[in-house]
């Protein structure tokens, strides 16, 4: 009989020990203390103790397991009964009240079912008296109601009390010094030895420790699995005992070490237990030799599934492999392993796939110690499939075909193309009109590109559906077109008068020529295959001679100029004829007599390109200006005068367009062409402005000379010397006088000496640098160095330079220097290109 003692700290003077005994044949009972420790297992002897100054109460849980034999099927209600065995002081009826059950009856529904009930043992002060100061209250707990053939089982409770003990008690205190509770060890080979040590101490030195013991076993095992451990002890028979021993472990797991110490106080004892885990350092290993990580396999549609060889090995350095499993994307694979039960086990599987996807292979090996290891590899199965196509090129989907006039059927050609890719071929092509199978002529059948054609003969009017199907590697694609054949229809042609507009008004001068009215019309056949065969026109009922264009085609045009002298409303009628009829159109127009109008306007040089004709700008002469009427016909062309003004006279009222031709080296800064309505006797058109276009000037030629050239000639002319000069003093004086009054005022009061001074300046101010180059450019202009030989353009170029210099404070330094660079390029042209800076 095994005895397990529990002690929490030092024992007080008064102590209660509850001992339990069970010997069950079929039903079994076990107890658990209120701290959760199992102390009764399958009827083995165990004990439960509490201590303290009376009254003393102890509570534990009693578990009862129904029989498992064939004679018991469950469905029983069992009653707990308690019998007093010994009672040293009080009557048995009183002693029975010291033990209470949480539930006196329990109902079992199945064999082997376990039920629990809370048991409370309370020993009051009245359990002892002055004459009897110690003793044991014993009880027998049993169960009834199982039925015949079932042993009810029994359970014994012994409560030993002794009022003569000192309050601090003599019960031993047990403590384990090593290993620490919850210690973890590593199993490096087949077995390992773990040393332990503990001590047993009795308070106040009495009674002495009589015996120590230790046992060891799995944490979740029963009492039978707890094996005794040999001890080496010192001090047995004294109040302080030390003991040690060794535990041998051969398998990983969680174990319980239980040590006890017993003194001479009856059945008193104490115990302590610790838990530690033994781990395995060398788990098994798993190796996947095939497929390699991130391998790729290709399945071609229509062929046998692609094969993926899977090979793997599980091994252990310290024990045997007991299981070797493999999954593919979490799904277990079935295979026949080799080597299970040995240190090395292996597996080989041939996997077959015909669908695309990424796969994760996980191999798990388990050894005899319950340790596992896994290995993972990934591979991808790619499916190469063709993407066949088929397209009907003719007839077009939704086409409407018209029977020729006089015919009741029509032959319709059809054509299509089928293709495949990724190394596949077009295996088959079929064509169906409605439900009728066709026999097209195929070109390159059995290749990746197949074309087909044929003729659908003698089709009457109606709706048709043509379907072509192509197949490649079992993949089928189709193309369908629908078309309609309609009977022949005939429509007469149509004719449209383009000009004059219906209700238009034309003018002529008193005693002037007849009004000119432009006539234009178009005749169009509306029946397929028809052509315009004739065009006619009349004015107020009289035939008009017209010019005919494109007769014999589906669209023809007639034109004429009508000269009309009489005022009033006039009617023009035109016709267009084809084989299916004649179309007619009519417009009216009016001719009035009016006095002549005049249109005037100005073309100006826009020096700052702001689109406004302001005080700094001037009129451009010799600019070509063209006047167009509402029909976009040229009415007149003229040139601007010296002040930039132009005039058009003898105009009739109406809407006109004014177009000015850009002078060389310039571009528009205002709107053009201008739309102008002439109503008054004198109409003024908006001004048209042109400014310098440096992109056009860049690359023009000029015969310019540098600053040094002009400074040398001016210095010698100022000193009245002639040696080494290229320009006479007389010419320089004339040039200087003209420059002084050229445009603005930067060179006012200019003389030979002041000109030399300006050209000799060493200042780096942008305005001073521009003044030097500009002055040299003006001498070049006076000397006849024109841009592309164009004096007016060169004048405008220098005019712009003086405007920038005069208003240098209004421009950025960058712009002033950019202007300086243009005159520098002009001065360095020497008869070549003027390569000024880019914009």
mmCIF file of C-alpha atoms in Angstrom, residues 168-337:
data_model
loop_
_atom_site.group_PDB
_atom_site.id
_atom_site.type_symbol
_atom_site.label_atom_id
_atom_site.label_comp_id
_atom_site.label_asym_id
_atom_site.label_seq_id
_atom_site.Cartn_x
_atom_site.Cartn_y
_atom_site.Cartn_z
ATOM 1 C CA UNK A 168 3.579 24.853 15.643
ATOM 2 C CA UNK A 169 3.526 21.050 15.113
ATOM 3 C CA UNK A 170 6.148 18.358 14.546
ATOM 4 C CA UNK A 171 5.157 17.302 11.038
ATOM 5 C CA UNK A 172 8.167 17.207 8.699
ATOM 6 C CA UNK A 173 8.779 19.883 6.101
ATOM 7 C CA UNK A 174 10.115 18.510 2.794
ATOM 8 C CA UNK A 175 11.851 20.682 0.156
ATOM 9 C CA UNK A 176 13.618 19.703 -3.086
ATOM 10 C CA UNK A 177 16.775 21.743 -3.700
ATOM 11 C CA UNK A 178 17.496 20.332 -7.154
ATOM 12 C CA UNK A 179 16.188 20.096 -9.783
ATOM 13 C CA UNK A 180 14.144 23.302 -9.704
ATOM 14 C CA UNK A 181 10.423 22.921 -10.328
ATOM 15 C CA UNK A 182 9.732 23.111 -14.081
ATOM 16 C CA UNK A 183 13.363 22.346 -15.013
ATOM 17 C CA UNK A 184 14.045 21.378 -18.642
ATOM 18 C CA UNK A 185 16.671 18.878 -19.728
ATOM 19 C CA UNK A 186 17.926 17.724 -23.098
ATOM 20 C CA UNK A 187 18.131 14.073 -24.075
ATOM 21 C CA UNK A 188 21.304 13.881 -26.151
ATOM 22 C CA UNK A 189 21.494 10.118 -26.559
ATOM 23 C CA UNK A 190 19.460 7.013 -25.740
ATOM 24 C CA UNK A 191 19.295 7.821 -22.006
ATOM 25 C CA UNK A 192 20.478 10.361 -19.455
ATOM 26 C CA UNK A 193 20.833 10.558 -15.662
ATOM 27 C CA UNK A 194 19.526 13.532 -13.676
ATOM 28 C CA UNK A 195 20.680 13.980 -10.032
ATOM 29 C CA UNK A 196 18.307 15.363 -7.371
ATOM 30 C CA UNK A 197 18.553 16.305 -3.678
ATOM 31 C CA UNK A 198 16.076 17.212 -0.932
ATOM 32 C CA UNK A 199 15.877 17.843 2.810
ATOM 33 C CA UNK A 200 13.435 16.904 5.613
ATOM 34 C CA UNK A 201 13.233 19.117 8.725
ATOM 35 C CA UNK A 202 11.070 18.815 11.885
ATOM 36 C CA UNK A 203 10.194 22.020 13.732
ATOM 37 C CA UNK A 204 11.568 22.341 17.271
ATOM 38 C CA UNK A 205 13.505 19.133 16.726
ATOM 39 C CA UNK A 206 10.851 16.533 17.610
ATOM 40 C CA UNK A 207 9.708 13.957 16.842
ATOM 41 C CA UNK A 208 12.654 12.770 14.783
ATOM 42 C CA UNK A 209 12.542 11.870 11.131
ATOM 43 C CA UNK A 210 12.225 8.126 10.845
ATOM 44 C CA UNK A 211 12.219 7.530 7.068
ATOM 45 C CA UNK A 212 12.578 9.256 3.666
ATOM 46 C CA UNK A 213 11.578 7.983 0.207
ATOM 47 C CA UNK A 214 11.356 9.118 -3.431
ATOM 48 C CA UNK A 215 9.489 7.964 -6.515
ATOM 49 C CA UNK A 216 9.536 9.062 -10.176
ATOM 50 C CA UNK A 217 7.192 8.645 -13.128
ATOM 51 C CA UNK A 218 5.308 10.295 -16.018
ATOM 52 C CA UNK A 219 3.189 13.279 -15.017
ATOM 53 C CA UNK A 220 0.042 11.830 -16.590
ATOM 54 C CA UNK A 221 0.609 8.271 -15.324
ATOM 55 C CA UNK A 222 -1.164 6.426 -12.504
ATOM 56 C CA UNK A 223 0.276 5.388 -9.145
ATOM 57 C CA UNK A 224 1.595 2.151 -10.582
ATOM 58 C CA UNK A 225 3.757 4.099 -13.027
ATOM 59 C CA UNK A 226 5.545 5.901 -10.142
ATOM 60 C CA UNK A 227 8.769 3.906 -9.578
ATOM 61 C CA UNK A 228 10.789 4.051 -6.354
ATOM 62 C CA UNK A 229 14.228 5.687 -6.561
ATOM 63 C CA UNK A 230 17.243 4.596 -4.491
ATOM 64 C CA UNK A 231 18.403 7.286 -2.047
ATOM 65 C CA UNK A 232 21.581 8.189 -0.210
ATOM 66 C CA UNK A 233 20.565 9.918 3.024
ATOM 67 C CA UNK A 234 22.169 11.463 6.126
ATOM 68 C CA UNK A 235 20.533 12.279 9.478
ATOM 69 C CA UNK A 236 17.721 9.744 9.558
ATOM 70 C CA UNK A 237 16.620 9.531 13.217
ATOM 71 C CA UNK A 238 17.353 13.239 13.734
ATOM 72 C CA UNK A 239 15.282 16.360 13.160
ATOM 73 C CA UNK A 240 17.150 17.247 9.934
ATOM 74 C CA UNK A 241 17.710 14.793 7.092
ATOM 75 C CA UNK A 242 19.310 15.310 3.668
ATOM 76 C CA UNK A 243 18.924 12.837 0.836
ATOM 77 C CA UNK A 244 19.925 12.562 -2.825
ATOM 78 C CA UNK A 245 19.546 10.208 -5.746
ATOM 79 C CA UNK A 246 19.605 9.888 -9.538
ATOM 80 C CA UNK A 247 16.819 9.630 -12.086
ATOM 81 C CA UNK A 248 17.395 7.803 -15.383
ATOM 82 C CA UNK A 249 15.343 9.015 -18.403
ATOM 83 C CA UNK A 250 15.163 7.175 -21.714
ATOM 84 C CA UNK A 251 12.308 9.017 -23.440
ATOM 85 C CA UNK A 252 11.287 12.630 -23.868
ATOM 86 C CA UNK A 253 8.307 13.774 -21.830
ATOM 87 C CA UNK A 254 7.104 15.527 -18.687
ATOM 88 C CA UNK A 255 7.791 13.706 -15.384
ATOM 89 C CA UNK A 256 6.944 14.049 -11.676
ATOM 90 C CA UNK A 257 9.474 13.603 -8.841
ATOM 91 C CA UNK A 258 7.806 12.814 -5.449
ATOM 92 C CA UNK A 259 9.792 12.758 -2.179
ATOM 93 C CA UNK A 260 8.482 12.091 1.371
ATOM 94 C CA UNK A 261 9.574 12.352 4.991
ATOM 95 C CA UNK A 262 7.903 10.577 7.927
ATOM 96 C CA UNK A 263 8.232 11.080 11.674
ATOM 97 C CA UNK A 264 6.890 9.111 14.629
ATOM 98 C CA UNK A 265 3.532 10.866 14.912
ATOM 99 C CA UNK A 266 1.363 7.975 13.908
ATOM 100 C CA UNK A 267 0.742 8.045 10.234
ATOM 101 C CA UNK A 268 1.891 11.647 9.793
ATOM 102 C CA UNK A 269 4.072 12.282 6.784
ATOM 103 C CA UNK A 270 4.933 15.097 4.351
ATOM 104 C CA UNK A 271 5.712 15.255 0.693
ATOM 105 C CA UNK A 272 6.710 17.649 -2.120
ATOM 106 C CA UNK A 273 6.725 17.043 -5.828
ATOM 107 C CA UNK A 274 8.296 18.878 -8.751
ATOM 108 C CA UNK A 275 7.819 18.674 -12.477
ATOM 109 C CA UNK A 276 10.484 18.946 -15.171
ATOM 110 C CA UNK A 277 10.642 18.240 -18.900
ATOM 111 C CA UNK A 278 13.176 16.169 -20.750
ATOM 112 C CA UNK A 279 13.592 17.307 -24.355
ATOM 113 C CA UNK A 280 15.222 15.647 -27.314
ATOM 114 C CA UNK A 281 18.091 17.656 -28.902
ATOM 115 C CA UNK A 282 18.377 15.760 -32.079
ATOM 116 C CA UNK A 283 15.013 15.568 -33.787
ATOM 117 C CA UNK A 284 14.756 13.591 -36.987
ATOM 118 C CA UNK A 285 15.802 15.180 -40.274
ATOM 119 C CA UNK A 286 13.939 15.205 -43.572
ATOM 120 C CA UNK A 287 15.481 15.728 -46.999
ATOM 121 C CA UNK A 288 13.563 16.151 -50.267
ATOM 122 C CA UNK A 289 15.867 15.358 -53.157
ATOM 123 C CA UNK A 290 13.258 15.844 -55.867
ATOM 124 C CA UNK A 291 11.668 18.059 -57.043
ATOM 125 C CA UNK A 292 14.114 20.905 -56.448
ATOM 126 C CA UNK A 293 12.774 24.034 -54.795
ATOM 127 C CA UNK A 294 10.856 26.298 -57.207
ATOM 128 C CA UNK A 295 11.079 23.808 -60.052
ATOM 129 C CA UNK A 296 8.888 24.347 -63.077
ATOM 130 C CA UNK A 297 7.099 21.638 -65.063
ATOM 131 C CA UNK A 298 5.143 22.094 -68.253
ATOM 132 C CA UNK A 299 2.031 20.276 -69.364
ATOM 133 C CA UNK A 300 1.059 20.629 -73.007
ATOM 134 C CA UNK A 301 -2.663 20.490 -73.590
ATOM 135 C CA UNK A 302 -3.814 17.295 -75.281
ATOM 136 C CA UNK A 303 -0.784 15.241 -74.203
ATOM 137 C CA UNK A 304 -0.213 12.835 -71.299
ATOM 138 C CA UNK A 305 -0.047 14.477 -67.835
ATOM 139 C CA UNK A 306 3.386 15.814 -66.910
ATOM 140 C CA UNK A 307 5.246 13.641 -64.392
ATOM 141 C CA UNK A 308 6.905 15.128 -61.307
ATOM 142 C CA UNK A 309 9.249 12.687 -59.476
ATOM 143 C CA UNK A 310 9.053 13.066 -55.689
ATOM 144 C CA UNK A 311 11.814 11.505 -53.561
ATOM 145 C CA UNK A 312 12.501 12.096 -49.876
ATOM 146 C CA UNK A 313 14.311 10.591 -46.859
ATOM 147 C CA UNK A 314 13.649 10.848 -43.110
ATOM 148 C CA UNK A 315 16.427 9.873 -40.673
ATOM 149 C CA UNK A 316 17.248 10.010 -36.948
ATOM 150 C CA UNK A 317 20.638 10.068 -35.280
ATOM 151 C CA UNK A 318 19.445 8.650 -31.973
ATOM 152 C CA UNK A 319 16.419 6.478 -32.597
ATOM 153 C CA UNK A 320 14.205 5.050 -35.345
ATOM 154 C CA UNK A 321 11.746 6.611 -37.783
ATOM 155 C CA UNK A 322 8.231 5.418 -37.026
ATOM 156 C CA UNK A 323 6.210 7.403 -39.544
ATOM 157 C CA UNK A 324 6.870 9.299 -42.785
ATOM 158 C CA UNK A 325 3.978 11.283 -44.330
ATOM 159 C CA UNK A 326 3.744 13.588 -47.333
ATOM 160 C CA UNK A 327 1.122 16.150 -48.406
ATOM 161 C CA UNK A 328 0.562 18.082 -51.617
ATOM 162 C CA UNK A 329 -1.047 21.441 -50.848
ATOM 163 C CA UNK A 330 -2.315 19.975 -47.588
ATOM 164 C CA UNK A 331 -3.757 16.789 -49.134
ATOM 165 C CA UNK A 332 -2.165 13.560 -47.909
ATOM 166 C CA UNK A 333 -0.512 11.424 -50.578
ATOM 167 C CA UNK A 334 -0.625 7.633 -50.573
ATOM 168 C CA UNK A 335 2.667 5.843 -51.169
ATOM 169 C CA UNK A 336 4.647 2.822 -49.960
ATOM 170 C CA UNK A 337 7.484 3.945 -47.628
#
